[in-house]
Amino acid sequence: MDKHQGKTGVVKGYFPKSHLHVMGFSTLLCFSFGYLWYVFSGTSSKVSDTTSSNTQDFHNIKKPRMIYTKPQILKPPRCDVLMMTPWFAPIVWEGTYNSEILNEQFRQRNVTVGLTVFAIKKYVVFLKTFLETAETYFMVGHRVNYYIFTDRPEEVPKVALKEGRNVVVLQVQNYPRWQEISMRRMEMLSYFSQQRFINEVSYLVCVDVDMRFNDQVGVEILSDLFGTLHPGFYAAERRSFTYERRPASQAYVPSDEGDFYYMGSIFGGTVMEVYKLTKKCHEAIMVDKANGIEAIWQEESHLNKYFLYHKPTKILSPEYMWDDNLGRPEILKKRRFLAVPKNHAAIRNK
Ligand code: 4GW
Ligand code: MN
């Protein structure tokens, strides 16, 4: 056998030397391109993983990294308060939720929140502080529509609004009796929920106007249907709740029933749930009216009756409805929404 014949010798025998150079070079090129393709194509997120510490790949979706404390199973953030109802609705206290996670979730849904408030007659004086403090603390970073129900549209103050936030003034009639002003809110809320809010917002938060925001009130309160523990009764026994106790009223609650005493000054939920609640309460109020009876705490009594049979999916702690006349108990880590003291003689029925 010729000493020049071997494996290469065979190849050498078939191709001229110049062809071999070209083939070798092409093979090298192919491998190089293949490698570059592998690095830069379908695995691009892999590249960003190593080049940027600010993004991460999770199921191929780029998201900003979120760094926060792991939820504790064995050491709850608070064990001095009830954090969950027997029907598994969260009770929202400072320390029970993480606003970074919740804000991210609601931002992704691009949620718009409607804040409804009634300012009938002299109560327009509360609007300026109400709106200014809401701009600082209410649903910061989210889209907000303020719906102001008033009989005095010209007296609604102009307040500077941040991006994504609007004031909508809805002119409504007033009523001579203050009880009627307070109760008719249910009727107007149900009417406008169906007519307008359903097309404009995802959630409604329905509040009193004689209030100011004093700390963050954000998306942690949002749920299908939420109510708020009355600051005067959160620690009280069932028998001392001031439910309507006369069986003749539609708001009647027997003494051996009831979970909590809810405050009428702040409740809400999805537009659909608020529509159902306000419609039911308004109808009950009208039945009472026809029967010549008015519930002890007007619409608040009817709200309490409703929540007894339609359990809220989230409950706000008294942090979300506080009155400094009740002092500053240790249990209260934040006072987010505060009653503004009012001069009853000067403000009411004027
Ligand atoms: C007594 O003369 C009055 S007037 C009781 C309530 C009145 C009233 C209430 C009013 O003249 N105009 C008005 O817009 N309202 C609305 O109803 C307003 O949104 C107010 O926050 C809500 C409930 O009334 P309130 O805040 O006076 O009730 P409390 O003292 O229980 O927070
Ligand atoms: Mn009030």
mmCIF file of C-alpha atoms and ligand atoms in Angstrom:
data_model
loop_
_atom_site.group_PDB
_atom_site.id
_atom_site.type_symbol
_atom_site.label_atom_id
_atom_site.label_comp_id
_atom_site.label_asym_id
_atom_site.label_seq_id
_atom_site.Cartn_x
_atom_site.Cartn_y
_atom_site.Cartn_z
ATOM 1 C CA MET A 1 0.000 0.000 0.000
ATOM 2 C CA ASP A 2 1.314 3.414 -0.985
ATOM 3 C CA LYS A 3 2.559 5.201 2.157
ATOM 4 C CA HIS A 4 0.637 8.313 1.025
ATOM 5 C CA GLN A 5 -2.616 6.399 1.107
ATOM 6 C CA GLY A 6 -4.511 6.697 4.368
ATOM 7 C CA LYS A 7 -7.850 8.278 5.218
ATOM 8 C CA THR A 8 -6.669 11.680 4.205
ATOM 9 C CA GLY A 9 -4.821 10.189 1.388
ATOM 10 C CA VAL A 10 -8.115 8.881 -0.021
ATOM 11 C CA VAL A 11 -9.693 12.287 0.198
ATOM 12 C CA LYS A 12 -6.619 13.920 -1.116
ATOM 13 C CA GLY A 13 -6.818 11.549 -3.964
ATOM 14 C CA TYR A 14 -10.381 12.639 -4.913
ATOM 15 C CA PHE A 15 -10.098 16.448 -4.558
ATOM 16 C CA PRO A 16 -7.460 18.895 -5.701
ATOM 17 C CA LYS A 17 -5.674 20.738 -2.848
ATOM 18 C CA SER A 18 -7.310 24.146 -3.572
ATOM 19 C CA HIS A 19 -10.827 22.598 -3.270
ATOM 20 C CA LEU A 20 -9.902 21.158 0.102
ATOM 21 C CA HIS A 21 -8.993 24.636 1.405
ATOM 22 C CA VAL A 22 -12.355 26.061 0.253
ATOM 23 C CA MET A 23 -14.296 23.193 1.828
ATOM 24 C CA GLY A 24 -12.455 23.512 5.137
ATOM 25 C CA PHE A 25 -13.108 27.238 5.254
ATOM 26 C CA SER A 26 -16.838 26.786 4.454
ATOM 27 C CA THR A 27 -17.239 24.168 7.204
ATOM 28 C CA LEU A 28 -15.644 26.542 9.690
ATOM 29 C CA LEU A 29 -18.007 29.338 8.581
ATOM 30 C CA CYS A 30 -21.049 27.067 8.962
ATOM 31 C CA PHE A 31 -20.130 26.158 12.543
ATOM 32 C CA SER A 32 -19.458 29.798 13.436
ATOM 33 C CA PHE A 33 -22.836 30.925 12.048
ATOM 34 C CA GLY A 34 -24.555 28.054 13.813
ATOM 35 C CA TYR A 35 -23.049 29.070 17.119
ATOM 36 C CA LEU A 36 -23.958 32.755 16.703
ATOM 37 C CA TRP A 37 -27.510 31.765 15.674
ATOM 38 C CA TYR A 38 -27.852 29.639 18.808
ATOM 39 C CA VAL A 39 -26.705 32.473 21.028
ATOM 40 C CA PHE A 40 -28.762 35.315 19.578
ATOM 41 C CA SER A 41 -32.005 33.716 18.372
ATOM 42 C CA GLY A 42 -34.701 31.925 20.446
ATOM 43 C CA THR A 43 -32.560 32.291 23.531
ATOM 44 C CA SER A 44 -32.534 36.110 23.477
ATOM 45 C CA SER A 45 -34.064 36.269 26.964
ATOM 46 C CA LYS A 46 -31.180 34.125 28.122
ATOM 47 C CA VAL A 47 -28.909 36.912 26.894
ATOM 48 C CA SER A 48 -30.877 39.564 28.794
ATOM 49 C CA ASP A 49 -30.575 37.380 31.851
ATOM 50 C CA THR A 50 -26.846 37.729 31.838
ATOM 51 C CA THR A 51 -26.616 41.303 30.555
ATOM 52 C CA SER A 52 -29.278 42.996 32.706
ATOM 53 C CA SER A 53 -29.898 42.449 36.368
ATOM 54 C CA ASN A 54 -33.177 44.348 36.061
ATOM 55 C CA THR A 55 -35.174 41.822 34.078
ATOM 56 C CA GLN A 56 -35.877 38.140 34.391
ATOM 57 C CA ASP A 57 -37.271 35.436 32.202
ATOM 58 C CA PHE A 58 -40.323 33.624 33.481
ATOM 59 C CA HIS A 59 -42.293 31.631 30.944
ATOM 60 C CA ASN A 60 -40.716 33.912 28.320
ATOM 61 C CA ILE A 61 -42.377 37.065 29.707
ATOM 62 C CA LYS A 62 -40.116 39.976 30.540
ATOM 63 C CA LYS A 63 -40.996 41.549 33.872
ATOM 64 C CA PRO A 64 -39.251 43.931 36.199
ATOM 65 C CA ARG A 65 -37.803 42.072 39.145
ATOM 66 C CA MET A 66 -39.715 42.461 42.400
ATOM 67 C CA ILE A 67 -37.822 42.132 45.627
ATOM 68 C CA TYR A 68 -39.867 41.751 48.771
ATOM 69 C CA THR A 69 -40.017 39.853 52.037
ATOM 70 C CA LYS A 70 -41.291 36.305 51.793
ATOM 71 C CA PRO A 71 -44.741 35.785 53.324
ATOM 72 C CA GLN A 72 -44.390 34.110 56.731
ATOM 73 C CA ILE A 73 -46.453 31.029 57.485
ATOM 74 C CA LEU A 74 -45.301 30.405 61.023
ATOM 75 C CA LYS A 75 -45.003 34.012 62.140
ATOM 76 C CA PRO A 76 -48.006 35.995 60.890
ATOM 77 C CA PRO A 77 -47.318 39.730 60.625
ATOM 78 C CA ARG A 78 -50.054 40.385 63.175
ATOM 79 C CA CYS A 79 -51.656 37.921 65.500
ATOM 80 C CA ASP A 80 -53.452 40.479 67.661
ATOM 81 C CA VAL A 81 -56.266 41.005 65.142
ATOM 82 C CA LEU A 82 -58.571 38.798 63.091
ATOM 83 C CA MET A 83 -57.232 38.710 59.536
ATOM 84 C CA MET A 84 -59.803 36.425 57.918
ATOM 85 C CA THR A 85 -63.554 36.023 58.321
ATOM 86 C CA PRO A 86 -65.065 32.545 58.848
ATOM 87 C CA TRP A 87 -66.098 32.688 55.149
ATOM 88 C CA PHE A 88 -62.480 33.338 54.118
ATOM 89 C CA ALA A 89 -62.719 37.006 53.262
ATOM 90 C CA PRO A 90 -59.509 38.874 54.131
ATOM 91 C CA ILE A 91 -59.747 41.645 56.729
ATOM 92 C CA VAL A 92 -57.383 44.374 55.587
ATOM 93 C CA TRP A 93 -55.003 45.706 58.225
ATOM 94 C CA GLU A 94 -51.582 47.239 57.810
ATOM 95 C CA GLY A 95 -49.104 44.356 57.592
ATOM 96 C CA THR A 96 -51.493 41.839 56.012
ATOM 97 C CA TYR A 97 -50.755 42.646 52.368
ATOM 98 C CA ASN A 98 -47.963 43.726 50.038
ATOM 99 C CA SER A 99 -48.768 46.837 47.991
ATOM 100 C CA GLU A 100 -45.968 46.202 45.476
ATOM 101 C CA ILE A 101 -47.468 42.879 44.424
ATOM 102 C CA LEU A 102 -51.031 44.201 44.425
ATOM 103 C CA ASN A 103 -50.162 47.396 42.525
ATOM 104 C CA GLU A 104 -48.417 45.329 39.855
ATOM 105 C CA GLN A 105 -51.452 43.034 39.510
ATOM 106 C CA PHE A 106 -53.927 45.892 39.174
ATOM 107 C CA ARG A 107 -51.625 47.912 36.874
ATOM 108 C CA GLN A 108 -51.478 44.970 34.484
ATOM 109 C CA ARG A 109 -55.277 44.968 34.367
ATOM 110 C CA ASN A 110 -55.222 48.768 33.775
ATOM 111 C CA VAL A 111 -58.022 49.118 36.317
ATOM 112 C CA THR A 112 -59.999 52.361 36.681
ATOM 113 C CA VAL A 113 -61.551 53.054 40.077
ATOM 114 C CA GLY A 114 -64.602 55.288 40.598
ATOM 115 C CA LEU A 115 -64.765 57.208 43.874
ATOM 116 C CA THR A 116 -68.337 58.378 44.496
ATOM 117 C CA VAL A 117 -69.161 61.161 46.908
ATOM 118 C CA PHE A 118 -72.267 63.224 47.641
ATOM 119 C CA ALA A 119 -72.012 66.934 48.408
ATOM 120 C CA ILE A 120 -75.565 68.199 48.781
ATOM 121 C CA LYS A 121 -76.276 71.728 50.012
ATOM 122 C CA LYS A 122 -73.662 73.023 52.490
ATOM 123 C CA TYR A 123 -71.655 69.786 52.314
ATOM 124 C CA VAL A 124 -69.864 71.169 49.232
ATOM 125 C CA VAL A 125 -67.511 72.836 51.750
ATOM 126 C CA PHE A 126 -65.916 69.428 52.400
ATOM 127 C CA LEU A 127 -64.978 68.833 48.753
ATOM 128 C CA LYS A 128 -61.694 70.758 48.609
ATOM 129 C CA THR A 129 -59.924 68.867 51.403
ATOM 130 C CA PHE A 130 -61.559 65.633 50.327
ATOM 131 C CA LEU A 131 -60.245 65.896 46.754
ATOM 132 C CA GLU A 132 -56.819 67.286 47.652
ATOM 133 C CA THR A 133 -56.085 64.530 50.131
ATOM 134 C CA ALA A 134 -57.484 61.910 47.719
ATOM 135 C CA GLU A 135 -54.962 63.114 45.123
ATOM 136 C CA THR A 136 -52.182 62.401 47.618
ATOM 137 C CA TYR A 137 -53.352 59.090 49.055
ATOM 138 C CA PHE A 138 -56.159 57.442 47.081
ATOM 139 C CA MET A 139 -55.215 54.763 44.520
ATOM 140 C CA VAL A 140 -51.851 56.382 43.787
ATOM 141 C CA GLY A 141 -50.537 55.321 40.360
ATOM 142 C CA HIS A 142 -53.922 54.031 39.158
ATOM 143 C CA ARG A 143 -56.678 55.521 37.019
ATOM 144 C CA VAL A 144 -59.367 57.284 39.074
ATOM 145 C CA ASN A 145 -62.706 58.942 38.274
ATOM 146 C CA TYR A 146 -64.173 61.113 41.010
ATOM 147 C CA TYR A 147 -67.960 61.147 40.704
ATOM 148 C CA ILE A 148 -69.322 64.129 42.617
ATOM 149 C CA PHE A 149 -73.090 64.141 43.137
ATOM 150 C CA THR A 150 -74.259 67.634 43.994
ATOM 151 C CA ASP A 151 -77.126 70.102 43.685
ATOM 152 C CA ARG A 152 -74.548 72.951 43.472
ATOM 153 C CA PRO A 153 -72.267 72.145 40.511
ATOM 154 C CA GLU A 154 -70.934 75.706 40.395
ATOM 155 C CA GLU A 155 -69.552 75.337 43.913
ATOM 156 C CA VAL A 156 -67.406 72.299 43.144
ATOM 157 C CA PRO A 157 -63.815 73.499 43.686
ATOM 158 C CA LYS A 158 -61.183 73.169 40.961
ATOM 159 C CA VAL A 159 -58.461 70.893 42.276
ATOM 160 C CA ALA A 160 -55.233 70.072 40.390
ATOM 161 C CA LEU A 161 -55.399 66.418 39.281
ATOM 162 C CA LYS A 162 -52.594 64.019 38.454
ATOM 163 C CA GLU A 163 -52.455 62.162 35.141
ATOM 164 C CA GLY A 164 -55.148 59.541 34.612
ATOM 165 C CA ARG A 165 -57.502 61.135 37.136
ATOM 166 C CA ASN A 166 -60.764 62.979 36.333
ATOM 167 C CA VAL A 167 -63.563 64.778 38.121
ATOM 168 C CA VAL A 168 -67.105 64.127 36.877
ATOM 169 C CA VAL A 169 -69.821 66.348 38.345
ATOM 170 C CA LEU A 170 -73.297 64.791 38.390
ATOM 171 C CA GLN A 171 -76.109 67.202 39.145
ATOM 172 C CA VAL A 172 -78.810 65.693 41.351
ATOM 173 C CA GLN A 173 -81.753 67.020 43.336
ATOM 174 C CA ASN A 174 -81.662 67.667 47.069
ATOM 175 C CA TYR A 175 -84.226 66.595 49.655
ATOM 176 C CA PRO A 176 -85.531 68.666 52.570
ATOM 177 C CA ARG A 177 -84.911 65.983 55.208
ATOM 178 C CA TRP A 178 -81.279 65.060 55.913
ATOM 179 C CA GLN A 179 -82.276 61.428 56.442
ATOM 180 C CA GLU A 180 -83.618 61.442 52.906
ATOM 181 C CA ILE A 181 -80.410 63.028 51.536
ATOM 182 C CA SER A 182 -78.412 60.280 53.177
ATOM 183 C CA MET A 183 -80.722 57.408 52.133
ATOM 184 C CA ARG A 184 -81.321 58.544 48.551
ATOM 185 C CA ARG A 185 -77.632 57.918 47.891
ATOM 186 C CA MET A 186 -78.570 54.264 47.408
ATOM 187 C CA GLU A 187 -81.084 55.129 44.705
ATOM 188 C CA MET A 188 -78.718 57.469 42.851
ATOM 189 C CA LEU A 189 -75.793 55.058 43.073
ATOM 190 C CA SER A 190 -77.859 52.213 41.636
ATOM 191 C CA TYR A 191 -79.196 54.418 38.835
ATOM 192 C CA PHE A 192 -75.778 55.775 37.803
ATOM 193 C CA SER A 193 -74.076 52.377 38.174
ATOM 194 C CA GLN A 194 -76.345 50.979 35.501
ATOM 195 C CA GLN A 195 -76.416 54.127 33.338
ATOM 196 C CA ARG A 196 -72.818 55.180 33.421
ATOM 197 C CA PHE A 197 -70.327 53.637 35.851
ATOM 198 C CA ILE A 198 -70.592 50.182 34.285
ATOM 199 C CA ASN A 199 -69.118 51.654 31.064
ATOM 200 C CA GLU A 200 -66.378 53.693 32.734
ATOM 201 C CA VAL A 201 -64.846 51.935 35.732
ATOM 202 C CA SER A 202 -64.167 48.451 37.100
ATOM 203 C CA TYR A 203 -64.671 49.184 40.790
ATOM 204 C CA LEU A 204 -66.618 51.715 42.829
ATOM 205 C CA VAL A 205 -65.643 53.054 46.229
ATOM 206 C CA CYS A 206 -68.606 54.863 47.806
ATOM 207 C CA VAL A 207 -67.822 57.246 50.648
ATOM 208 C CA ASP A 208 -68.979 60.141 52.830
ATOM 209 C CA VAL A 209 -67.656 63.576 51.915
ATOM 210 C CA ASP A 210 -66.977 64.851 55.446
ATOM 211 C CA MET A 211 -63.696 62.941 55.364
ATOM 212 C CA ARG A 212 -60.026 63.370 54.587
ATOM 213 C CA PHE A 213 -57.415 60.877 53.456
ATOM 214 C CA ASN A 214 -54.501 60.751 55.871
ATOM 215 C CA ASP A 215 -52.549 57.712 54.604
ATOM 216 C CA GLN A 216 -52.469 55.296 51.660
ATOM 217 C CA VAL A 217 -55.782 53.810 50.520
ATOM 218 C CA GLY A 218 -54.928 51.644 47.528
ATOM 219 C CA VAL A 219 -55.920 48.595 45.516
ATOM 220 C CA GLU A 220 -55.650 46.386 48.614
ATOM 221 C CA ILE A 221 -59.255 47.409 49.385
ATOM 222 C CA LEU A 222 -60.627 46.252 46.018
ATOM 223 C CA SER A 223 -62.676 43.098 45.773
ATOM 224 C CA ASP A 224 -66.062 42.027 44.380
ATOM 225 C CA LEU A 225 -67.854 43.390 47.437
ATOM 226 C CA PHE A 226 -66.290 45.090 50.425
ATOM 227 C CA GLY A 227 -67.535 46.632 53.641
ATOM 228 C CA THR A 228 -65.790 48.400 56.514
ATOM 229 C CA LEU A 229 -65.799 47.699 60.241
ATOM 230 C CA HIS A 230 -67.430 50.573 62.115
ATOM 231 C CA PRO A 231 -64.698 52.207 64.254
ATOM 232 C CA GLY A 232 -67.011 52.282 67.256
ATOM 233 C CA PHE A 233 -67.947 48.596 67.126
ATOM 234 C CA TYR A 234 -65.015 46.569 65.779
ATOM 235 C CA ALA A 235 -64.379 45.103 69.237
ATOM 236 C CA ALA A 236 -68.004 45.017 70.345
ATOM 237 C CA GLU A 237 -70.225 42.032 71.088
ATOM 238 C CA ARG A 238 -73.034 41.112 68.723
ATOM 239 C CA ARG A 239 -75.741 42.185 71.161
ATOM 240 C CA SER A 240 -74.443 45.746 71.258
ATOM 241 C CA PHE A 241 -74.441 46.218 67.466
ATOM 242 C CA THR A 242 -76.945 48.944 66.600
ATOM 243 C CA TYR A 243 -78.742 46.981 63.890
ATOM 244 C CA GLU A 244 -82.397 47.784 63.245
ATOM 245 C CA ARG A 245 -84.196 45.699 65.850
ATOM 246 C CA ARG A 246 -87.851 46.296 64.903
ATOM 247 C CA PRO A 247 -89.220 43.378 62.870
ATOM 248 C CA ALA A 248 -91.498 45.799 60.975
ATOM 249 C CA SER A 249 -88.483 47.235 59.131
ATOM 250 C CA GLN A 250 -86.885 45.564 56.124
ATOM 251 C CA ALA A 251 -83.547 46.220 57.846
ATOM 252 C CA TYR A 252 -84.467 44.064 60.853
ATOM 253 C CA VAL A 253 -81.715 41.811 62.167
ATOM 254 C CA PRO A 254 -82.572 39.364 65.000
ATOM 255 C CA SER A 255 -80.405 39.623 68.094
ATOM 256 C CA ASP A 256 -78.778 36.229 67.528
ATOM 257 C CA GLU A 257 -77.577 37.076 64.003
ATOM 258 C CA GLY A 258 -74.870 39.285 62.539
ATOM 259 C CA ASP A 259 -71.137 39.090 61.892
ATOM 260 C CA PHE A 260 -69.911 42.670 62.216
ATOM 261 C CA TYR A 261 -71.362 46.147 62.435
ATOM 262 C CA TYR A 262 -70.393 47.841 59.185
ATOM 263 C CA MET A 263 -70.043 51.595 58.674
ATOM 264 C CA GLY A 264 -72.184 53.162 55.965
ATOM 265 C CA SER A 265 -69.508 55.746 55.119
ATOM 266 C CA ILE A 266 -67.315 53.499 52.978
ATOM 267 C CA PHE A 267 -68.213 50.412 50.974
ATOM 268 C CA GLY A 268 -67.744 49.253 47.409
ATOM 269 C CA GLY A 269 -66.882 46.546 44.944
ATOM 270 C CA THR A 270 -67.287 45.856 41.259
ATOM 271 C CA VAL A 271 -69.883 48.063 39.563
ATOM 272 C CA MET A 272 -72.163 45.029 39.221
ATOM 273 C CA GLU A 273 -71.984 44.184 42.932
ATOM 274 C CA VAL A 274 -72.457 47.815 43.984
ATOM 275 C CA TYR A 275 -75.423 48.016 41.623
ATOM 276 C CA LYS A 276 -77.034 44.950 43.217
ATOM 277 C CA LEU A 277 -76.355 46.218 46.749
ATOM 278 C CA THR A 278 -77.614 49.773 46.204
ATOM 279 C CA LYS A 279 -80.686 48.585 44.278
ATOM 280 C CA LYS A 280 -81.650 46.102 47.020
ATOM 281 C CA CYS A 281 -81.085 48.676 49.769
ATOM 282 C CA HIS A 282 -83.054 51.347 47.909
ATOM 283 C CA GLU A 283 -85.971 48.948 47.370
ATOM 284 C CA ALA A 284 -85.933 48.012 51.064
ATOM 285 C CA ILE A 285 -85.916 51.710 52.015
ATOM 286 C CA MET A 286 -88.946 52.292 49.759
ATOM 287 C CA VAL A 287 -90.842 49.370 51.323
ATOM 288 C CA ASP A 288 -90.124 50.826 54.772
ATOM 289 C CA LYS A 289 -91.312 54.229 53.578
ATOM 290 C CA ALA A 290 -94.578 52.731 52.337
ATOM 291 C CA ASN A 291 -94.976 51.065 55.724
ATOM 292 C CA GLY A 292 -94.313 54.312 57.569
ATOM 293 C CA ILE A 293 -91.066 53.172 59.177
ATOM 294 C CA GLU A 294 -87.488 54.450 58.831
ATOM 295 C CA ALA A 295 -84.564 52.326 59.957
ATOM 296 C CA ILE A 296 -82.674 53.554 63.021
ATOM 297 C CA TRP A 297 -79.482 54.419 61.121
ATOM 298 C CA GLN A 298 -81.127 54.918 57.725
ATOM 299 C CA GLU A 299 -79.192 53.375 54.827
ATOM 300 C CA GLU A 300 -76.473 52.081 57.174
ATOM 301 C CA SER A 301 -79.051 49.760 58.759
ATOM 302 C CA HIS A 302 -80.037 48.437 55.331
ATOM 303 C CA LEU A 303 -76.397 48.006 54.353
ATOM 304 C CA ASN A 304 -75.847 45.897 57.476
ATOM 305 C CA LYS A 305 -78.844 43.749 56.638
ATOM 306 C CA TYR A 306 -77.555 43.276 53.079
ATOM 307 C CA PHE A 307 -74.058 42.258 54.225
ATOM 308 C CA LEU A 308 -75.545 39.699 56.608
ATOM 309 C CA TYR A 309 -77.072 37.799 53.686
ATOM 310 C CA HIS A 310 -74.540 38.741 50.978
ATOM 311 C CA LYS A 311 -71.201 38.306 52.704
ATOM 312 C CA PRO A 312 -68.535 40.789 51.613
ATOM 313 C CA THR A 313 -65.541 39.229 49.878
ATOM 314 C CA LYS A 314 -63.205 41.627 51.700
ATOM 315 C CA ILE A 315 -63.521 43.611 54.926
ATOM 316 C CA LEU A 316 -61.685 46.839 55.662
ATOM 317 C CA SER A 317 -60.372 47.379 59.169
ATOM 318 C CA PRO A 318 -61.156 50.650 60.983
ATOM 319 C CA GLU A 319 -57.873 52.011 59.541
ATOM 320 C CA TYR A 320 -60.096 52.839 56.571
ATOM 321 C CA MET A 321 -62.702 54.697 58.610
ATOM 322 C CA TRP A 322 -61.464 56.365 61.722
ATOM 323 C CA ASP A 323 -62.583 59.235 63.908
ATOM 324 C CA ASP A 324 -60.009 60.798 66.197
ATOM 325 C CA ASN A 325 -62.725 61.324 68.801
ATOM 326 C CA LEU A 326 -62.256 57.592 69.437
ATOM 327 C CA GLY A 327 -58.615 58.124 70.431
ATOM 328 C CA ARG A 328 -55.613 56.222 69.043
ATOM 329 C CA PRO A 329 -55.719 52.574 70.137
ATOM 330 C CA GLU A 330 -52.528 50.521 69.828
ATOM 331 C CA ILE A 331 -54.196 48.169 67.358
ATOM 332 C CA LEU A 332 -54.444 50.988 64.832
ATOM 333 C CA LYS A 333 -51.130 51.197 62.952
ATOM 334 C CA LYS A 334 -52.481 53.617 60.357
ATOM 335 C CA ARG A 335 -55.296 56.141 60.208
ATOM 336 C CA ARG A 336 -55.966 56.226 56.484
ATOM 337 C CA PHE A 337 -59.379 57.852 56.152
ATOM 338 C CA LEU A 338 -60.498 60.240 58.879
ATOM 339 C CA ALA A 339 -63.761 61.946 59.767
ATOM 340 C CA VAL A 340 -63.483 65.733 59.519
ATOM 341 C CA PRO A 341 -64.999 67.368 62.614
ATOM 342 C CA LYS A 342 -68.103 69.325 61.644
ATOM 343 C CA ASN A 343 -70.013 72.124 63.231
ATOM 344 C CA HIS A 344 -73.432 70.506 63.029
ATOM 345 C CA ALA A 345 -75.363 73.745 63.494
ATOM 346 C CA ALA A 346 -73.457 75.566 60.753
ATOM 347 C CA ILE A 347 -73.265 72.821 58.182
ATOM 348 C CA ARG A 348 -76.430 70.786 58.323
ATOM 349 C CA ASN A 349 -79.581 71.605 56.365
ATOM 350 C CA LYS A 350 -78.090 74.846 55.054
HETATM 351 C C1 4GW B 1 -78.306 66.993 59.274
HETATM 352 O O1 4GW B 1 -78.728 68.093 59.227
HETATM 353 C C2 4GW B 1 -77.625 66.433 58.101
HETATM 354 S S1 4GW B 1 -77.375 67.182 56.652
HETATM 355 C C3 4GW B 1 -77.114 65.167 58.053
HETATM 356 C C4 4GW B 1 -76.500 64.846 56.829
HETATM 357 C C5 4GW B 1 -76.602 65.878 55.930
HETATM 358 C C6 4GW B 1 -76.045 65.870 54.591
HETATM 359 C C7 4GW B 1 -75.360 64.732 54.181
HETATM 360 C C8 4GW B 1 -76.140 66.990 53.725
HETATM 361 O O2 4GW B 1 -76.743 68.029 54.008
HETATM 362 N N1 4GW B 1 -75.540 66.923 52.500
HETATM 363 C C9 4GW B 1 -74.865 65.797 52.111
HETATM 364 O O3 4GW B 1 -74.283 65.788 51.010
HETATM 365 N N2 4GW B 1 -74.813 64.705 52.932
HETATM 366 C C10 4GW B 1 -74.128 63.493 52.459
HETATM 367 O O4 4GW B 1 -74.466 62.380 53.238
HETATM 368 C C11 4GW B 1 -72.615 63.671 52.585
HETATM 369 O O5 4GW B 1 -71.970 62.920 51.590
HETATM 370 C C12 4GW B 1 -72.352 63.083 53.938
HETATM 371 O O6 4GW B 1 -71.015 62.722 54.132
HETATM 372 C C13 4GW B 1 -73.310 61.909 53.932
HETATM 373 C C14 4GW B 1 -73.694 61.382 55.301
HETATM 374 O O7 4GW B 1 -74.015 62.425 56.180
HETATM 375 P P1 4GW B 1 -73.051 62.775 57.401
HETATM 376 O O8 4GW B 1 -71.643 62.682 56.940
HETATM 377 O O9 4GW B 1 -73.435 64.087 57.996
HETATM 378 O O10 4GW B 1 -73.371 61.602 58.407
HETATM 379 P P2 4GW B 1 -72.400 61.189 59.626
HETATM 380 O O11 4GW B 1 -72.413 62.308 60.643
HETATM 381 O O12 4GW B 1 -73.019 59.911 60.155
HETATM 382 O O13 4GW B 1 -71.017 60.968 59.113
HETATM 383 MN MN MN B 2 -69.965 61.459 57.500
#
